[in-house]
mmCIF file of C-alpha atoms in Angstrom:
data_model
loop_
_atom_site.group_PDB
_atom_site.id
_atom_site.type_symbol
_atom_site.label_atom_id
_atom_site.label_comp_id
_atom_site.label_asym_id
_atom_site.label_seq_id
_atom_site.Cartn_x
_atom_site.Cartn_y
_atom_site.Cartn_z
ATOM 1 C CA MET A 569 0.000 0.000 0.000
ATOM 2 C CA LEU A 570 1.331 3.426 -0.915
ATOM 3 C CA TYR A 571 0.883 6.140 1.658
ATOM 4 C CA PRO A 572 -0.207 9.621 0.533
ATOM 5 C CA PRO A 573 2.547 12.258 0.460
ATOM 6 C CA ARG A 574 3.117 14.035 3.748
ATOM 7 C CA GLN A 575 1.668 17.519 3.821
ATOM 8 C CA PRO A 576 3.672 20.359 5.345
ATOM 9 C CA ILE A 577 2.228 21.865 8.512
ATOM 10 C CA SER A 578 0.741 25.222 7.644
ATOM 11 C CA SER A 579 0.515 28.202 9.942
ATOM 12 C CA SER A 580 -3.237 27.565 10.107
ATOM 13 C CA THR A 581 -2.588 24.225 11.836
ATOM 14 C CA PRO A 582 -0.327 24.919 14.808
ATOM 15 C CA ILE A 583 1.455 22.107 16.587
ATOM 16 C CA ILE A 584 0.015 21.042 19.946
ATOM 17 C CA THR A 585 2.506 19.450 22.324
ATOM 18 C CA LEU A 586 1.554 17.372 25.353
ATOM 19 C CA LEU A 587 3.589 16.913 28.524
ATOM 20 C CA THR A 588 2.119 15.078 31.531
ATOM 21 C CA ASP A 589 2.861 12.821 34.472
ATOM 22 C CA PHE A 590 0.104 10.417 33.356
ATOM 23 C CA GLY A 591 2.425 7.593 32.279
ATOM 24 C CA LEU A 592 1.572 5.173 29.480
ATOM 25 C CA GLU A 593 -0.196 2.413 31.379
ATOM 26 C CA ASP A 594 -3.575 4.160 31.447
ATOM 27 C CA VAL A 595 -5.691 5.780 28.767
ATOM 28 C CA TYR A 596 -5.543 9.358 30.035
ATOM 29 C CA VAL A 597 -3.157 10.610 27.326
ATOM 30 C CA GLY A 598 -5.186 8.937 24.597
ATOM 31 C CA ILE A 599 -8.367 10.508 25.943
ATOM 32 C CA MET A 600 -6.837 13.987 25.760
ATOM 33 C CA LYS A 601 -5.872 13.333 22.146
ATOM 34 C CA GLY A 602 -9.380 12.102 21.435
ATOM 35 C CA VAL A 603 -10.893 15.295 22.816
ATOM 36 C CA ILE A 604 -8.538 17.410 20.695
ATOM 37 C CA ALA A 605 -9.339 15.349 17.592
ATOM 38 C CA GLY A 606 -13.077 15.708 18.204
ATOM 39 C CA ILE A 607 -12.768 19.497 18.116
ATOM 40 C CA HIS A 608 -9.951 19.899 15.584
ATOM 41 C CA PRO A 609 -9.312 16.698 13.609
ATOM 42 C CA GLN A 610 -6.445 18.296 11.672
ATOM 43 C CA ALA A 611 -4.490 19.187 14.802
ATOM 44 C CA HIS A 612 -0.875 18.044 14.728
ATOM 45 C CA ILE A 613 -0.038 16.605 18.163
ATOM 46 C CA ILE A 614 3.484 15.879 19.440
ATOM 47 C CA ASP A 615 4.122 14.053 22.720
ATOM 48 C CA LEU A 616 6.989 15.620 24.674
ATOM 49 C CA THR A 617 6.821 13.111 27.521
ATOM 50 C CA HIS A 618 4.253 11.470 29.758
ATOM 51 C CA GLN A 619 6.846 10.018 32.116
ATOM 52 C CA VAL A 620 7.331 12.987 34.432
ATOM 53 C CA PRO A 621 7.493 11.464 37.937
ATOM 54 C CA PRO A 622 4.010 11.738 39.479
ATOM 55 C CA HIS A 623 3.271 15.199 40.928
ATOM 56 C CA ASN A 624 6.865 16.400 40.264
ATOM 57 C CA ILE A 625 6.134 19.934 39.105
ATOM 58 C CA ALA A 626 9.797 20.991 39.158
ATOM 59 C CA PHE A 627 10.895 18.172 36.836
ATOM 60 C CA GLY A 628 7.970 18.809 34.501
ATOM 61 C CA SER A 629 8.887 22.481 34.413
ATOM 62 C CA PHE A 630 12.509 21.654 33.556
ATOM 63 C CA GLN A 631 11.483 19.272 30.763
ATOM 64 C CA LEU A 632 9.057 21.764 29.243
ATOM 65 C CA GLY A 633 11.660 24.522 29.386
ATOM 66 C CA ASN A 634 14.178 22.237 27.703
ATOM 67 C CA ALA A 635 11.783 21.466 24.827
ATOM 68 C CA TYR A 636 10.056 24.846 24.436
ATOM 69 C CA GLN A 637 12.809 26.640 22.550
ATOM 70 C CA HIS A 638 12.987 23.983 19.815
ATOM 71 C CA PHE A 639 9.450 24.398 18.427
ATOM 72 C CA PRO A 640 8.275 26.680 15.627
ATOM 73 C CA PRO A 641 6.172 29.801 16.124
ATOM 74 C CA ASP A 642 2.503 29.360 17.030
ATOM 75 C CA THR A 643 3.064 26.070 18.852
ATOM 76 C CA ILE A 644 0.574 25.412 21.658
ATOM 77 C CA HIS A 645 2.127 23.649 24.660
ATOM 78 C CA VAL A 646 -0.235 21.763 26.973
ATOM 79 C CA ALA A 647 1.414 20.692 30.242
ATOM 80 C CA VAL A 648 -0.404 18.785 32.979
ATOM 81 C CA VAL A 649 1.478 17.963 36.171
ATOM 82 C CA ASP A 650 -1.294 18.896 38.495
ATOM 83 C CA PRO A 651 -1.392 17.592 42.069
ATOM 84 C CA GLY A 652 -3.767 20.465 42.930
ATOM 85 C CA VAL A 653 -6.397 19.540 40.327
ATOM 86 C CA GLY A 654 -9.892 20.289 41.626
ATOM 87 C CA SER A 655 -8.613 22.768 44.212
ATOM 88 C CA HIS A 656 -8.518 26.569 44.049
ATOM 89 C CA ARG A 657 -5.442 26.607 41.800
ATOM 90 C CA ARG A 658 -6.228 28.343 38.496
ATOM 91 C CA ALA A 659 -6.428 26.810 35.026
ATOM 92 C CA ILE A 660 -4.635 29.201 32.674
ATOM 93 C CA ALA A 661 -3.427 29.942 29.172
ATOM 94 C CA ILE A 662 -0.377 32.158 28.670
ATOM 95 C CA GLN A 663 0.378 34.093 25.508
ATOM 96 C CA MET A 664 4.139 34.052 24.941
ATOM 97 C CA PRO A 665 5.936 36.008 22.186
ATOM 98 C CA SER A 666 5.545 33.171 19.675
ATOM 99 C CA SER A 667 3.582 30.390 21.394
ATOM 100 C CA ILE A 668 0.866 29.598 23.929
ATOM 101 C CA LEU A 669 1.150 27.653 27.205
ATOM 102 C CA ILE A 670 -1.851 25.867 28.708
ATOM 103 C CA GLY A 671 -2.069 24.135 32.075
ATOM 104 C CA PRO A 672 -2.376 24.625 35.825
ATOM 105 C CA ASP A 673 -1.048 27.748 37.499
ATOM 106 C CA ASN A 674 1.259 25.923 39.920
ATOM 107 C CA GLY A 675 4.759 26.880 38.778
ATOM 108 C CA LEU A 676 4.860 24.379 35.912
ATOM 109 C CA PHE A 677 5.758 27.131 33.428
ATOM 110 C CA SER A 678 8.598 28.606 35.509
ATOM 111 C CA HIS A 679 11.433 27.376 33.290
ATOM 112 C CA VAL A 680 9.786 28.612 30.100
ATOM 113 C CA LEU A 681 9.356 32.022 31.714
ATOM 114 C CA MET A 682 13.134 32.112 32.199
ATOM 115 C CA TYR A 683 13.535 32.173 28.399
ATOM 116 C CA ASP A 684 10.689 34.513 27.447
ATOM 117 C CA ASP A 685 8.398 37.035 29.085
ATOM 118 C CA ALA A 686 4.673 36.365 29.149
ATOM 119 C CA ILE A 687 2.571 38.817 27.148
ATOM 120 C CA ALA A 688 -0.876 37.977 28.524
ATOM 121 C CA VAL A 689 -2.585 35.440 30.791
ATOM 122 C CA VAL A 690 -6.206 34.325 30.914
ATOM 123 C CA GLU A 691 -8.034 32.055 33.329
ATOM 124 C CA LEU A 692 -9.890 29.263 31.543
ATOM 125 C CA THR A 693 -13.334 29.907 33.014
ATOM 126 C CA ASN A 694 -15.526 30.103 29.880
ATOM 127 C CA SER A 695 -17.419 26.790 30.092
ATOM 128 C CA GLN A 696 -18.515 27.137 26.466
ATOM 129 C CA TYR A 697 -15.022 25.927 25.566
ATOM 130 C CA TRP A 698 -14.807 23.106 28.106
ATOM 131 C CA TYR A 699 -15.406 19.470 27.268
ATOM 132 C CA SER A 700 -18.123 19.356 29.914
ATOM 133 C CA LYS A 701 -20.121 22.090 31.629
ATOM 134 C CA GLN A 702 -19.327 20.284 34.889
ATOM 135 C CA PRO A 703 -15.664 19.287 34.580
ATOM 136 C CA SER A 704 -14.259 16.460 36.630
ATOM 137 C CA ASN A 705 -12.316 17.516 39.728
ATOM 138 C CA THR A 706 -9.647 14.956 38.811
ATOM 139 C CA PHE A 707 -9.137 15.347 35.040
ATOM 140 C CA HIS A 708 -8.809 18.934 33.872
ATOM 141 C CA GLY A 709 -6.453 17.677 31.158
ATOM 142 C CA ARG A 710 -9.491 16.209 29.411
ATOM 143 C CA ASP A 711 -12.162 18.703 30.390
ATOM 144 C CA ILE A 712 -10.402 22.091 30.253
ATOM 145 C CA PHE A 713 -6.823 22.023 28.907
ATOM 146 C CA ALA A 714 -7.226 19.782 25.838
ATOM 147 C CA PRO A 715 -10.334 21.626 24.559
ATOM 148 C CA ALA A 716 -8.668 25.011 25.058
ATOM 149 C CA ALA A 717 -5.696 23.878 22.959
ATOM 150 C CA ALA A 718 -7.929 22.557 20.193
ATOM 151 C CA TYR A 719 -10.026 25.722 19.981
ATOM 152 C CA LEU A 720 -6.948 27.942 19.967
ATOM 153 C CA ALA A 721 -5.433 25.797 17.208
ATOM 154 C CA GLN A 722 -8.604 26.498 15.205
ATOM 155 C CA GLY A 723 -7.953 30.222 15.567
ATOM 156 C CA LEU A 724 -10.039 31.184 18.599
ATOM 157 C CA SER A 725 -8.837 34.325 20.362
ATOM 158 C CA LEU A 726 -7.167 33.712 23.719
ATOM 159 C CA GLN A 727 -9.278 36.397 25.397
ATOM 160 C CA VAL A 728 -12.500 34.475 24.638
ATOM 161 C CA LEU A 729 -11.471 31.668 27.012
ATOM 162 C CA GLY A 730 -11.737 33.737 30.171
ATOM 163 C CA PRO A 731 -10.772 36.880 32.060
ATOM 164 C CA THR A 732 -7.337 38.406 31.852
ATOM 165 C CA LEU A 733 -4.997 37.911 34.817
ATOM 166 C CA PRO A 734 -1.938 39.967 35.774
ATOM 167 C CA VAL A 735 1.253 38.380 34.466
ATOM 168 C CA SER A 736 2.788 39.166 37.863
ATOM 169 C CA SER A 737 0.260 36.840 39.529
ATOM 170 C CA LEU A 738 1.623 33.671 37.877
ATOM 171 C CA ALA A 739 2.815 31.023 40.324
ATOM 172 C CA THR A 740 6.553 30.327 40.149
ATOM 173 C CA LEU A 741 8.725 27.655 41.680
ATOM 174 C CA PRO A 742 10.745 28.810 44.709
ATOM 175 C CA ASN A 743 14.538 28.981 44.478
ATOM 176 C CA LEU A 744 14.465 27.997 40.832
ATOM 177 C CA TYR A 745 17.537 29.928 39.841
ATOM 178 C CA THR A 746 19.876 30.264 42.805
ATOM 179 C CA TRP A 747 23.138 30.282 40.869
ATOM 180 C CA LYS A 748 25.551 32.629 42.640
ATOM 181 C CA PRO A 749 28.675 33.461 40.633
ATOM 182 C CA THR A 750 31.987 34.436 42.240
ATOM 183 C CA HIS A 751 35.300 35.621 40.776
ATOM 184 C CA ASN A 752 36.606 32.034 40.495
ATOM 185 C CA GLY A 753 33.400 30.055 39.922
ATOM 186 C CA GLY A 754 30.220 30.016 41.927
ATOM 187 C CA THR A 755 27.582 27.964 43.698
ATOM 188 C CA GLY A 756 24.475 26.345 42.244
ATOM 189 C CA ASN A 757 22.225 23.337 42.752
ATOM 190 C CA ILE A 758 21.090 20.144 41.078
ATOM 191 C CA GLN A 759 17.858 21.106 39.309
ATOM 192 C CA ALA A 760 16.981 17.797 37.602
ATOM 193 C CA ILE A 761 18.087 14.179 37.221
ATOM 194 C CA ASP A 762 17.339 12.627 33.850
ATOM 195 C CA TYR A 763 16.547 9.066 32.748
ATOM 196 C CA PHE A 764 20.254 8.230 32.386
ATOM 197 C CA GLY A 765 21.100 9.404 35.883
ATOM 198 C CA ASN A 766 22.800 12.561 34.628
ATOM 199 C CA MET A 767 22.568 15.287 37.267
ATOM 200 C CA ILE A 768 21.766 18.616 35.662
ATOM 201 C CA THR A 769 22.756 21.733 37.543
ATOM 202 C CA ASN A 770 21.337 25.239 37.300
ATOM 203 C CA ILE A 771 24.776 26.585 36.354
ATOM 204 C CA PRO A 772 24.563 28.013 32.814
ATOM 205 C CA ALA A 773 27.364 27.119 30.425
ATOM 206 C CA SER A 774 27.603 30.801 29.519
ATOM 207 C CA GLU A 775 29.266 31.355 32.893
ATOM 208 C CA LEU A 776 32.388 29.449 31.861
ATOM 209 C CA GLN A 777 35.289 31.863 31.471
ATOM 210 C CA ASN A 778 37.747 29.338 30.050
ATOM 211 C CA SER A 779 38.064 25.687 29.070
ATOM 212 C CA SER A 780 39.552 24.543 32.382
ATOM 213 C CA TRP A 781 36.914 23.984 35.055
ATOM 214 C CA SER A 782 35.467 21.426 37.444
ATOM 215 C CA LEU A 783 32.404 20.825 39.589
ATOM 216 C CA GLN A 784 32.313 19.791 43.220
ATOM 217 C CA ILE A 785 29.429 18.057 44.942
ATOM 218 C CA GLY A 786 30.039 17.067 48.539
ATOM 219 C CA GLN A 787 33.566 15.677 48.728
ATOM 220 C CA HIS A 788 33.667 14.771 45.040
ATOM 221 C CA ARG A 789 35.682 17.001 42.709
ATOM 222 C CA ILE A 790 34.648 16.213 39.122
ATOM 223 C CA HIS A 791 36.745 17.398 36.184
ATOM 224 C CA SER A 792 35.345 18.645 32.899
ATOM 225 C CA ALA A 793 35.064 16.612 29.711
ATOM 226 C CA THR A 794 33.780 17.318 26.212
ATOM 227 C CA SER A 795 31.489 14.303 25.724
ATOM 228 C CA TYR A 796 29.967 11.255 27.423
ATOM 229 C CA THR A 797 32.425 8.947 25.651
ATOM 230 C CA THR A 798 35.553 10.499 27.116
ATOM 231 C CA ALA A 799 37.529 7.733 28.820
ATOM 232 C CA ALA A 800 34.585 5.379 28.380
ATOM 233 C CA ASP A 801 36.850 2.338 28.715
ATOM 234 C CA HIS A 802 37.543 3.426 32.289
ATOM 235 C CA PRO A 803 34.379 5.294 33.259
ATOM 236 C CA THR A 804 34.729 8.019 35.841
ATOM 237 C CA LEU A 805 32.412 10.861 36.745
ATOM 238 C CA LYS A 806 32.554 13.696 34.243
ATOM 239 C CA ALA A 807 31.351 17.290 34.277
ATOM 240 C CA LEU A 808 30.242 18.592 30.902
ATOM 241 C CA ILE A 809 27.995 20.994 29.044
ATOM 242 C CA GLY A 810 24.645 19.350 28.290
ATOM 243 C CA SER A 811 22.626 19.934 25.130
ATOM 244 C CA HIS A 812 20.223 22.036 27.225
ATOM 245 C CA GLY A 813 22.952 24.591 27.991
ATOM 246 C CA TRP A 814 23.425 23.699 31.682
ATOM 247 C CA LEU A 815 26.443 22.074 33.295
ATOM 248 C CA GLU A 816 25.797 18.481 34.284
ATOM 249 C CA ILE A 817 27.504 15.547 35.995
ATOM 250 C CA ALA A 818 27.501 12.247 34.126
ATOM 251 C CA LEU A 819 29.002 8.769 34.322
ATOM 252 C CA PRO A 820 29.783 7.245 30.902
ATOM 253 C CA LYS A 821 27.826 3.996 30.511
ATOM 254 C CA GLY A 822 26.445 4.417 34.025
ATOM 255 C CA SER A 823 24.437 6.618 36.380
ATOM 256 C CA ALA A 824 26.065 9.519 38.201
ATOM 257 C CA HIS A 825 22.973 9.700 40.384
ATOM 258 C CA HIS A 826 23.457 6.137 41.642
ATOM 259 C CA ILE A 827 27.141 6.727 42.342
ATOM 260 C CA LEU A 828 26.744 10.007 44.183
ATOM 261 C CA ASN A 829 23.321 9.317 45.716
ATOM 262 C CA SER A 830 22.547 13.019 45.371
ATOM 263 C CA LYS A 831 19.154 14.622 44.960
ATOM 264 C CA VAL A 832 17.527 17.656 43.402
ATOM 265 C CA GLY A 833 18.446 20.740 45.394
ATOM 266 C CA ASP A 834 21.891 19.517 46.467
ATOM 267 C CA ARG A 835 24.601 22.154 46.344
ATOM 268 C CA VAL A 836 27.175 22.178 43.521
ATOM 269 C CA GLN A 837 30.238 24.374 43.251
ATOM 270 C CA LEU A 838 31.853 25.518 40.018
ATOM 271 C CA HIS A 839 35.629 25.971 40.103
ATOM 272 C CA LEU A 840 37.266 27.944 37.308
ATOM 273 C CA ASN A 841 40.931 27.027 37.061
ATOM 274 C CA GLN A 842 43.049 30.125 36.689
#
């Protein structure tokens, strides 16, 4: 059977991305896609990840921030890591310079807001654009966020979805960016640990003043390398610049996290060799 030629994505059909902590064992992700398809069958949906650890808003925020900058203009990002679903936390949509963010107002968009400034925010209170007039208190991804994305992808104005909120009222994660530079390095923290056990710091690679540097976590002094394969025959902990632009600690063919037994929030020091 010959497949029809692939059609380019036009500006009239924005991409919708999905990021959740729903996992892949249950049907929740598929249901969200079904709701979007029922409203906008031509919507182009891309899964970022559905394996965010349950209720881990900080990790979801990091993953969304890592992906956000790689998508074309007019992309609509739906993110649902929502331990406060059904409570008084707000359901929101944020107009960014070239995209839209949809999800709970619980700090999930903090990393994206490090890259760009929000232009406008609305609260998703217009029930005309919900999946149900009486949304479930446990599944706003289906009943509020997915429909909002589909209608916006069709061209609906953001302001129709609900009242405008002050950008300054957006919830943000505490101590997200506590990097403190000094004349010979600085102090930061582990902000995320990925699937491979790489420990990603909040120290930006742009802070490096030269090619000779190291990271210290606890009693471990870890020297810099240029790739994961450096000295792979005799794996030792390596400090390197990750593709996301942050300094990270890795173990070639292993897990730095398992070796160091460190956790998100642990202190890391950058040493610049003079």
